């Protein structure tokens, strides 16, 4: 069964304290791995897509990497406005493009 | 990022009533999805829709649920007879290509009393 597990469930950082979020997955034939940001009561906001092992994407203080079994979202020198829940999702090799989500990591950055 | 619109933002209904949730299509988006998120839980896939027909549905998407996009207009999710356990956030997602990123709407918060 296709599965996505994110760790830690919650992470508290001081402003400027860099860290990484983990997303491990088991899927037979990964089509793509997606990172989204979700603010409370809002819809997921797209951040990155990764398609193959070794691929990296960057956007401001965020950097996403992919291996054959997991992905990391690195946050460098975070600011309070980076506080949100970060969701990882994989796309299985069905023909429909459906996403399978992990439970998310809730990040709190304190000033 | 394309802005996906969903209506209503919040719907309160009595158990057993029918509800219709709506999502406005963006012009070049061909693939449509409904997901739901029960409070405190993960986002779950419900159904995918392409070329005016369902392409895949989850176990959650039973006979109480239906989707349609009549005449290229709004993409809708109908729940015929709501249950307490249908209370959740319902998100519409869209994309131009099924293997590209999906863009999510702000969601409809459904509360069943």
Coordinates of C-alpha atoms in Angstrom, one line a residue:
Chain A
X1 CA 0.0 0.0 0.0
X2 CA 1.3 3.5 -0.9
X3 CA 2.2 5.4 2.2
X4 CA 3.7 8.7 3.2
X5 CA 5.1 9.4 6.7
X6 CA 6.3 12.8 7.9
X7 CA 8.5 13.6 10.9
X8 CA 8.5 15.3 13.2
X9 CA 4.8 15.9 13.7
X10 CA 5.6 19.3 15.3
X11 CA 8.7 21.4 15.3
X12 CA 9.5 24.6 17.3
X13 CA 12.4 26.7 16.2
X14 CA 13.8 30.1 17.2
X15 CA 14.0 32.6 14.4
X16 CA 17.2 31.9 12.5
X17 CA 17.6 28.4 13.7
X18 CA 17.8 26.1 10.6
X19 CA 16.4 22.6 10.5
X20 CA 15.0 19.9 8.2
X21 CA 11.6 18.2 7.9
X22 CA 11.5 14.6 6.7
X23 CA 9.1 12.8 4.4
X24 CA 9.5 9.1 3.9
X25 CA 7.4 7.2 1.3
X26 CA 6.7 3.8 0.1
X27 CA 5.1 3.8 -3.4
X28 CA 5.5 1.5 -6.3
X29 CA 6.9 3.7 -9.0
X30 CA 7.0 7.3 -7.9
X31 CA 5.6 9.8 -10.4
X32 CA 6.4 12.9 -8.4
X33 CA 6.7 14.2 -4.9
X34 CA 5.1 17.4 -3.9
X35 CA 5.6 19.8 -1.0
X36 CA 2.8 22.1 0.1
X37 CA 2.4 24.7 2.8
X38 CA -0.9 24.9 4.7
X39 CA -1.9 27.8 7.0
X40 CA -4.7 27.2 9.6
X41 CA -8.1 27.0 7.9
X42 CA -6.7 27.4 4.4
X43 CA -6.0 25.2 1.4
X44 CA -2.6 23.7 0.6
X45 CA -0.3 26.1 -1.2
X46 CA 2.1 24.6 -3.7
X47 CA 5.8 24.9 -3.0
X48 CA 7.8 22.3 -4.9
X49 CA 7.7 19.3 -7.2
X50 CA 10.5 16.7 -7.3
X51 CA 10.5 13.9 -9.9
X52 CA 13.7 12.0 -9.6
X53 CA 16.3 11.0 -6.9
X54 CA 19.0 13.6 -6.6
X55 CA 16.8 16.5 -7.7
X56 CA 16.8 19.7 -5.6
X57 CA 14.6 22.8 -5.7
X58 CA 14.9 26.1 -3.8
X59 CA 12.7 29.0 -3.0
X60 CA 13.8 31.7 -0.6
X61 CA 14.6 30.0 2.7
X62 CA 13.3 26.6 1.6
X63 CA 15.1 23.8 -0.2
X64 CA 13.6 20.4 -1.1
X65 CA 15.7 17.3 -1.9
X66 CA 14.7 13.8 -3.0
X67 CA 16.2 10.4 -2.6
X68 CA 14.7 7.0 -3.6
X69 CA 13.0 6.6 -0.2
X70 CA 12.6 10.1 1.3
X71 CA 12.5 13.8 0.8
X72 CA 13.8 16.6 3.0
X73 CA 12.5 20.1 3.3
X74 CA 15.4 22.2 4.6
X75 CA 14.6 25.6 6.2
X76 CA 17.4 28.0 6.5
X77 CA 17.3 30.9 9.0
X78 CA 13.5 30.7 9.4
X79 CA 11.4 33.7 10.2
X80 CA 8.1 33.7 12.1
X81 CA 6.2 34.0 8.9
X82 CA 7.4 30.5 7.9
X83 CA 5.2 29.1 10.7
X84 CA 2.7 26.7 9.0
X85 CA 2.0 23.1 8.4
X86 CA 4.2 21.6 5.7
X87 CA 2.6 18.8 3.7
X88 CA 4.3 16.1 1.6
X89 CA 2.4 14.2 -1.0
X90 CA 3.3 11.6 -3.5
X91 CA 1.8 10.8 -6.9
X92 CA 1.4 7.1 -7.5
X93 CA 1.6 5.6 -11.0
X94 CA -2.1 5.6 -11.5
X95 CA -3.3 7.5 -14.6
X96 CA -5.3 10.0 -12.7
X97 CA -2.6 12.0 -10.8
X98 CA -4.2 11.6 -7.4
X99 CA -2.1 12.7 -4.5
X100 CA -1.4 10.7 -1.3
X101 CA -0.6 13.0 1.6
X102 CA 1.4 12.6 4.8
X103 CA 0.0 13.9 8.0
X104 CA 2.2 17.0 7.9
X105 CA 4.8 18.7 10.1
X106 CA 3.6 21.8 12.0
X107 CA 6.3 24.3 12.3
X108 CA 6.4 27.2 14.8
X109 CA 9.1 29.8 14.5
X110 CA 9.4 32.0 17.5
X111 CA 10.9 35.5 17.2
Chain B
X1 CA 0.0 30.7 -8.7
X2 CA -3.5 30.3 -10.2
X3 CA -6.2 31.2 -7.7
X4 CA -8.9 28.5 -7.3
X5 CA -12.3 29.7 -6.1
X6 CA -14.6 27.6 -4.0
X7 CA -18.1 28.3 -2.7
X8 CA -19.5 28.4 -0.1
X9 CA -16.6 29.0 2.3
X10 CA -18.7 27.5 5.1
X11 CA -21.8 25.3 5.0
X12 CA -23.8 24.3 8.0
X13 CA -26.5 21.6 7.4
X14 CA -28.7 19.2 9.2
X15 CA -28.0 15.4 9.1
X16 CA -29.7 13.9 6.1
X17 CA -29.8 17.0 4.0
X18 CA -28.2 17.4 0.6
X19 CA -25.3 19.8 0.0
X20 CA -23.6 21.0 -3.1
X21 CA -20.0 22.3 -3.0
X22 CA -18.7 24.3 -6.0
X23 CA -15.4 25.0 -7.6
X24 CA -14.7 27.5 -10.4
X25 CA -12.6 26.0 -13.2
X26 CA -9.5 27.9 -14.4
X27 CA -9.4 28.1 -18.2
X28 CA -6.5 25.7 -19.1
X29 CA -7.2 23.3 -16.3
X30 CA -8.5 19.9 -17.4
X31 CA -8.1 17.7 -14.4
X32 CA -10.2 18.2 -11.3
X33 CA -10.0 16.6 -7.9
X34 CA -11.9 16.7 -4.6
X35 CA -10.0 16.0 -1.3
X36 CA -11.3 16.3 2.2
X37 CA -9.5 16.9 5.5
X38 CA -11.2 16.0 8.8
X39 CA -10.0 18.3 11.6
X40 CA -6.6 17.3 12.8
X41 CA -6.2 14.5 10.1
X42 CA -4.4 14.2 6.8
X43 CA -5.7 15.4 3.5
X44 CA -7.5 12.5 1.8
X45 CA -8.3 11.9 -1.9
X46 CA -11.9 11.5 -2.8
X47 CA -12.3 11.6 -6.6
X48 CA -10.6 12.7 -9.8
X49 CA -12.5 14.0 -12.8
X50 CA -11.4 14.4 -16.4
X51 CA -13.2 14.8 -19.7
X52 CA -16.5 14.9 -18.0
X53 CA -16.2 11.6 -16.2
X54 CA -14.8 10.2 -13.0
X55 CA -11.4 8.7 -13.6
X56 CA -10.8 7.4 -10.1
X57 CA -12.6 7.4 -6.8
X58 CA -11.6 6.4 -3.3
X59 CA -13.4 4.0 -0.9
X60 CA -14.7 7.1 0.9
X61 CA -16.5 8.2 -2.3
X62 CA -19.6 6.0 -1.9
X63 CA -23.1 6.3 -3.5
X64 CA -23.8 9.3 -1.3
X65 CA -21.3 11.4 -3.3
X66 CA -21.5 12.5 -6.9
X67 CA -19.5 15.0 -9.0
X68 CA -20.3 16.8 -12.2
X69 CA -19.3 19.7 -14.4
X70 CA -22.4 20.5 -16.5
X71 CA -21.6 22.3 -19.8
X72 CA -18.1 23.2 -18.7
X73 CA -19.3 25.3 -15.8
X74 CA -18.5 24.9 -12.1
X75 CA -17.1 21.6 -10.9
X76 CA -19.4 20.4 -8.1
X77 CA -19.4 17.8 -5.4
X78 CA -22.8 16.7 -4.1
X79 CA -23.4 14.8 -0.9
X80 CA -27.0 13.5 -1.1
X81 CA -27.7 12.7 2.5
X82 CA -25.1 14.1 4.9
X83 CA -23.9 12.3 8.0
X84 CA -22.2 13.6 11.0
X85 CA -18.9 12.1 9.9
X86 CA -19.0 14.1 6.7
X87 CA -18.0 17.2 8.7
X88 CA -14.7 18.3 7.2
X89 CA -12.9 20.7 5.0
X90 CA -13.5 19.9 1.3
X91 CA -10.8 21.1 -1.1
X92 CA -11.1 21.3 -4.8
X93 CA -7.8 21.0 -6.8
X94 CA -7.1 21.6 -10.4
X95 CA -4.2 21.1 -12.9
X96 CA -3.5 21.5 -16.6
X97 CA -1.7 18.1 -16.7
X98 CA -2.3 15.2 -14.3
X99 CA 1.4 14.9 -13.4
X100 CA 2.0 18.5 -12.7
X101 CA 1.4 20.3 -9.5
X102 CA -2.3 20.6 -8.3
X103 CA -3.6 24.0 -7.2
X104 CA -5.9 23.9 -4.3
X105 CA -8.8 26.1 -3.4
X106 CA -9.4 27.7 0.0
X107 CA -11.8 24.9 0.9
X108 CA -15.4 24.6 2.1
X109 CA -15.9 23.9 5.8
X110 CA -18.9 21.6 6.0
X111 CA -20.5 21.2 9.4
X112 CA -23.2 18.5 9.8
X113 CA -25.4 18.9 12.9

